[in-house]
mmCIF file of C-alpha atoms in Angstrom:
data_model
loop_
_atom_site.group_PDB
_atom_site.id
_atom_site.type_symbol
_atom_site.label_atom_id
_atom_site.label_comp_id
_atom_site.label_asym_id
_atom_site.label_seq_id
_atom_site.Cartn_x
_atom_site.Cartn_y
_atom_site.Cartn_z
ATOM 1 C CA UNK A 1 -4.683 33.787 27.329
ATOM 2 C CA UNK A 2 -7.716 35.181 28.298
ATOM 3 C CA UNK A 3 -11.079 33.842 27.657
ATOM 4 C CA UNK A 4 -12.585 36.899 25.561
ATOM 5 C CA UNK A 5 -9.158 36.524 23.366
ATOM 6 C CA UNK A 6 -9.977 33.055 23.019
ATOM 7 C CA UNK A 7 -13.572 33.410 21.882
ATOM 8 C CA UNK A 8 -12.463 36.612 18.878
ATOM 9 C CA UNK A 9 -10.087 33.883 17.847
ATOM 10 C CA UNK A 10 -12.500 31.145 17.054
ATOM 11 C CA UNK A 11 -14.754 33.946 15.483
ATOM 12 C CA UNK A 12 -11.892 35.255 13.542
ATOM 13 C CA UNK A 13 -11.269 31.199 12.124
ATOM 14 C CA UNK A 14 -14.849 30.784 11.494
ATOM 15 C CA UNK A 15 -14.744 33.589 9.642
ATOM 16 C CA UNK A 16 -11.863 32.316 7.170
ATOM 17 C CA UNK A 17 -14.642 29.777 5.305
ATOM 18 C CA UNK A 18 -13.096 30.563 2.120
ATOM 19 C CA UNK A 19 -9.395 29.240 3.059
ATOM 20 C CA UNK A 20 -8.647 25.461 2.980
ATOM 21 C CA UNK A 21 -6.213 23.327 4.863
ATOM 22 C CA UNK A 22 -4.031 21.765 2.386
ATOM 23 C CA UNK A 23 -1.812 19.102 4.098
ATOM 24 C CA UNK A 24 1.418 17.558 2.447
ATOM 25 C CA UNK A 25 1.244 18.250 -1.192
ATOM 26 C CA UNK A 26 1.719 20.676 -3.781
ATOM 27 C CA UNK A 27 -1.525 23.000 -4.945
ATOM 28 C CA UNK A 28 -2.586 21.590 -8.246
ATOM 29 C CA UNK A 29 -1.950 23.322 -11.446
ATOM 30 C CA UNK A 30 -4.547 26.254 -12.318
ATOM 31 C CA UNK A 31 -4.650 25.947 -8.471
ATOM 32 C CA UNK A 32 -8.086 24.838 -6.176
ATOM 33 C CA UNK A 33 -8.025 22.199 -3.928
ATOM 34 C CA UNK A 34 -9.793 19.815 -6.137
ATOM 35 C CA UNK A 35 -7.856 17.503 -8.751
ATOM 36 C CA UNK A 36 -8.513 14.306 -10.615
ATOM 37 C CA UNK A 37 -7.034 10.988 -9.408
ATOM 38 C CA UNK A 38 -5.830 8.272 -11.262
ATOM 39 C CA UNK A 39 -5.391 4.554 -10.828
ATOM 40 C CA UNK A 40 -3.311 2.970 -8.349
ATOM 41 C CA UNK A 41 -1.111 1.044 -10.361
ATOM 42 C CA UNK A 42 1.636 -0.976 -9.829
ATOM 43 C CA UNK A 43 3.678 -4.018 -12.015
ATOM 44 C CA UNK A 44 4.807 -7.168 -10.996
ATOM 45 C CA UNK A 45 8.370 -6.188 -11.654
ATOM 46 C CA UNK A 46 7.531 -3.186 -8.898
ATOM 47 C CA UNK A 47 6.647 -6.039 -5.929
ATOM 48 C CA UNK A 48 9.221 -8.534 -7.087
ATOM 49 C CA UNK A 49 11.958 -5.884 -6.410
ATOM 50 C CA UNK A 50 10.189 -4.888 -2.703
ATOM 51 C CA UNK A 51 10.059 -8.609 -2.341
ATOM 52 C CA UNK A 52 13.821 -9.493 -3.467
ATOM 53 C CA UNK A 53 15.232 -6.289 -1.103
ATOM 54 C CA UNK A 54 13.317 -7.032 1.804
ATOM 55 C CA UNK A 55 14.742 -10.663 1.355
ATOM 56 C CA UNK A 56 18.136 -9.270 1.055
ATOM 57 C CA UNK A 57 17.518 -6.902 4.094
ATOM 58 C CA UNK A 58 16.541 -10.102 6.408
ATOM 59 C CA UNK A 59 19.984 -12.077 4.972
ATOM 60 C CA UNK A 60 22.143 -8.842 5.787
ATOM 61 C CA UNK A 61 20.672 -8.028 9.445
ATOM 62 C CA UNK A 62 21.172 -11.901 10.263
ATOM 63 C CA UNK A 63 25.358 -11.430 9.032
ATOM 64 C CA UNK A 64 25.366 -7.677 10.100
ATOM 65 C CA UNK A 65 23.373 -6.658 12.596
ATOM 66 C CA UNK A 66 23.985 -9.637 14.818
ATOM 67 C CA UNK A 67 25.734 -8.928 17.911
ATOM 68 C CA UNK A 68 27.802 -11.875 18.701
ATOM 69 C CA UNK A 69 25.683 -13.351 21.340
ATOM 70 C CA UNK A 70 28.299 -15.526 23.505
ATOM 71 C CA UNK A 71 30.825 -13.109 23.551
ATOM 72 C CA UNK A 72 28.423 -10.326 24.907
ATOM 73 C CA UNK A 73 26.989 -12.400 27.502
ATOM 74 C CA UNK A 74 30.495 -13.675 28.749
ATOM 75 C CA UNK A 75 31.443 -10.185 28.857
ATOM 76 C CA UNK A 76 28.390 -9.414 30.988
ATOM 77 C CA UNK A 77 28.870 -11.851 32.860
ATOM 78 C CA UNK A 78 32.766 -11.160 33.862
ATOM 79 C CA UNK A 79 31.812 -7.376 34.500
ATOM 80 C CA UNK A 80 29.021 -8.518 37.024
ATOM 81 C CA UNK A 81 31.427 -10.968 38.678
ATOM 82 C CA UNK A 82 34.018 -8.282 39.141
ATOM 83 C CA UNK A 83 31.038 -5.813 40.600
ATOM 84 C CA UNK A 84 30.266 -3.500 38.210
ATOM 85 C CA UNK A 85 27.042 -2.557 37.379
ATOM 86 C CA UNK A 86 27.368 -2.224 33.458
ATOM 87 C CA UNK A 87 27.659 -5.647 33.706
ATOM 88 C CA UNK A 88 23.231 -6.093 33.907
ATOM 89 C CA UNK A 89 23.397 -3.160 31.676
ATOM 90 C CA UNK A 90 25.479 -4.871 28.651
ATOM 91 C CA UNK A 91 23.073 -8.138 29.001
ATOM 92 C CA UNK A 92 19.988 -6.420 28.683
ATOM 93 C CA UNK A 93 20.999 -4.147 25.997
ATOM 94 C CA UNK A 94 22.385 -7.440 24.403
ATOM 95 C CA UNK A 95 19.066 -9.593 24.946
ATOM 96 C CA UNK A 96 16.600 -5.994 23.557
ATOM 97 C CA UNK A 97 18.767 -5.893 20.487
ATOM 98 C CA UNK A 98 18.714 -9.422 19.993
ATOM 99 C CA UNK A 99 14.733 -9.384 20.225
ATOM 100 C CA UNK A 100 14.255 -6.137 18.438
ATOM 101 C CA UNK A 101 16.787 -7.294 15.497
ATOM 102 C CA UNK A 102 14.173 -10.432 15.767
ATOM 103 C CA UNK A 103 11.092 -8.621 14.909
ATOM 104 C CA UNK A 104 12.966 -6.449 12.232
ATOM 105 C CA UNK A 105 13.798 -9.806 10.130
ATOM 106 C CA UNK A 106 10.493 -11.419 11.067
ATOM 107 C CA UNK A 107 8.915 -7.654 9.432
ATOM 108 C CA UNK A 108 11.710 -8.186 6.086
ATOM 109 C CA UNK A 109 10.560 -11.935 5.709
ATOM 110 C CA UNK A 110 6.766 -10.668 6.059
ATOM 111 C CA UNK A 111 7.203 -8.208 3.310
ATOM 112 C CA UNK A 112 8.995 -10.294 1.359
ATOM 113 C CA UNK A 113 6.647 -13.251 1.548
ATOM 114 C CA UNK A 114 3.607 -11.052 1.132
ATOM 115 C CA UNK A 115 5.048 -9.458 -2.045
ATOM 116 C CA UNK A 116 4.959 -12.763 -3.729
ATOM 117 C CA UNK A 117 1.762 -13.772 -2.731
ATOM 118 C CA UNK A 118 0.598 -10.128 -3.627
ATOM 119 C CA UNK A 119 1.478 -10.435 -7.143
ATOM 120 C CA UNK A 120 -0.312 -13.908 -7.789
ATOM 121 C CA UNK A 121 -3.592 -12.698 -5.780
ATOM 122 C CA UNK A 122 -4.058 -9.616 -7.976
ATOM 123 C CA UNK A 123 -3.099 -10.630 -10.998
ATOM 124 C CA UNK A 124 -6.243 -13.194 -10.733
ATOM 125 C CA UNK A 125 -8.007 -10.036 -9.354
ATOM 126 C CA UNK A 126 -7.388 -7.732 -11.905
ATOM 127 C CA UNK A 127 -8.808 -10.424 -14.948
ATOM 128 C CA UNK A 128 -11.605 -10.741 -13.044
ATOM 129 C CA UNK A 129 -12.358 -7.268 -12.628
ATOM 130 C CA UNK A 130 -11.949 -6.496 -15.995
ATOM 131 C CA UNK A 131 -13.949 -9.347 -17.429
ATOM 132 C CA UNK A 132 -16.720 -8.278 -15.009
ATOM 133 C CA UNK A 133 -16.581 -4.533 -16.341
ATOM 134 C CA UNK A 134 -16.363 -5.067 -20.001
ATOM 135 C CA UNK A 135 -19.359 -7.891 -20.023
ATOM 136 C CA UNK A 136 -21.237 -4.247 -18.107
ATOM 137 C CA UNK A 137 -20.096 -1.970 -20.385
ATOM 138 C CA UNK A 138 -21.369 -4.555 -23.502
ATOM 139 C CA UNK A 139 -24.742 -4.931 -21.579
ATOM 140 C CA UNK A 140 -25.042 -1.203 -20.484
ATOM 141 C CA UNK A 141 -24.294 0.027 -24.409
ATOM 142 C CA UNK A 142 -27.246 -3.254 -25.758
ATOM 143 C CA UNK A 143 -29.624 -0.345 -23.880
ATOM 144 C CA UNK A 144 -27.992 2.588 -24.798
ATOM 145 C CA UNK A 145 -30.625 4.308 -27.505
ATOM 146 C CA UNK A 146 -28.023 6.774 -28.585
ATOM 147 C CA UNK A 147 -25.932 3.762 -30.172
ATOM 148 C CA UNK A 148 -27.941 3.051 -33.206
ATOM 149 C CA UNK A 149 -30.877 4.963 -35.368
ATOM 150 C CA UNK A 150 -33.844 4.262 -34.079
ATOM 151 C CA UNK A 151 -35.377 0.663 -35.598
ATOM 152 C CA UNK A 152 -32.115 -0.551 -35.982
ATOM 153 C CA UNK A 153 -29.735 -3.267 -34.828
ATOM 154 C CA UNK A 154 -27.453 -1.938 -32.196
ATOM 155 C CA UNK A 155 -23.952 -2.369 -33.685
ATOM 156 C CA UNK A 156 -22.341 -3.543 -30.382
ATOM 157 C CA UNK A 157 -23.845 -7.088 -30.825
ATOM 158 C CA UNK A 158 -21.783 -7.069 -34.123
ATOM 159 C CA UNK A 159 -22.809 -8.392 -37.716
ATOM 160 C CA UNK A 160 -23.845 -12.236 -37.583
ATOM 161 C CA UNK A 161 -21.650 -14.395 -39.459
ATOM 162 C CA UNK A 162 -22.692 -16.170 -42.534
ATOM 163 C CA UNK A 163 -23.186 -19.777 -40.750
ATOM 164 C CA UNK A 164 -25.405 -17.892 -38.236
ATOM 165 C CA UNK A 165 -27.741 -16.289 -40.700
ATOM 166 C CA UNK A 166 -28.471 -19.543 -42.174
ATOM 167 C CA UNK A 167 -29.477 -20.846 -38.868
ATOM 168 C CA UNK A 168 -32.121 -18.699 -38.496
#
């Protein structure tokens, strides 16, 4: 490609403000690039099932996936005593899969663990959160001047209760 090709291209691209790279999803409805987003939610039945099939998934790579470690290396070992070469081959195959197999069920009993943990830490985070937010939104609408007519009590403090009027 020639350099003067090169340089119409990148004017021709700058030129093209108006088009948007859109990467991996569907155009919104009404179209535009813009949209609203939501919440990321999730419920504790969600993580317990992660949790319970990545705990499965370790128990069935351990029974499955295994290969049967004294039988390989005996076999590598009788096809490097007879001189053939597959014989280094078949034990280092063996000994990868045996480490790789390793880190697979040390990754299931990470999820699985972390899942539990997961759905204790957030459920404390998410009543703290929402006690923090609602004690703002009380405190935010106590200033609010569109709440009440002017000269009277804003209505978010509520009506004092008969014992309480006394009081004062």
């Amino acid at each position: 490609m020639a350099w003067d090709e090169w340089e119409q291209l990148k004017t021709q691209a700058a030129g093209r403000e108006s088009e948007q790279m859109q990467l991996n999803r569907v155009p919104d409805e009404g179209g535009g690039g813009g949209g609203s987003y939501g919440d990321l939610t999730t419920s504790e039945g969600d993580l317990a099932k992660i949790g319970s099939n990545a705990f499965k998934l370790f128990n069935r790579l351990y029974d499955e996936a295994r290969v049967a470690g004294p039988s390989s290396s005996k076999a590598a070992e009788d096809l490097k005593t007879q001189g053939f070469e597959l014989g280094g081959g078949l034990a280092h195959v063996a000994k990868r899969w045996d480490e790789q197999l390793g880190s697979l069920r040390d990754a299931c009993s990470h999820i699985s663990n972390h899942m539990r943990v997961t759905k204790k830490i957030h459920k404390n985070d998410e009543h703290y959160i929402t006690g923090q937010l609602s004690s703002i939104a009380t405190l935010d609408s106590g200033f609010d001047e569109r709440v009440g007519q002017p000269g009277e009590k804003n209505p978010i403090y509520g009506e004092k209760k008969k014992d309480e009027k006394d009081k004062d």
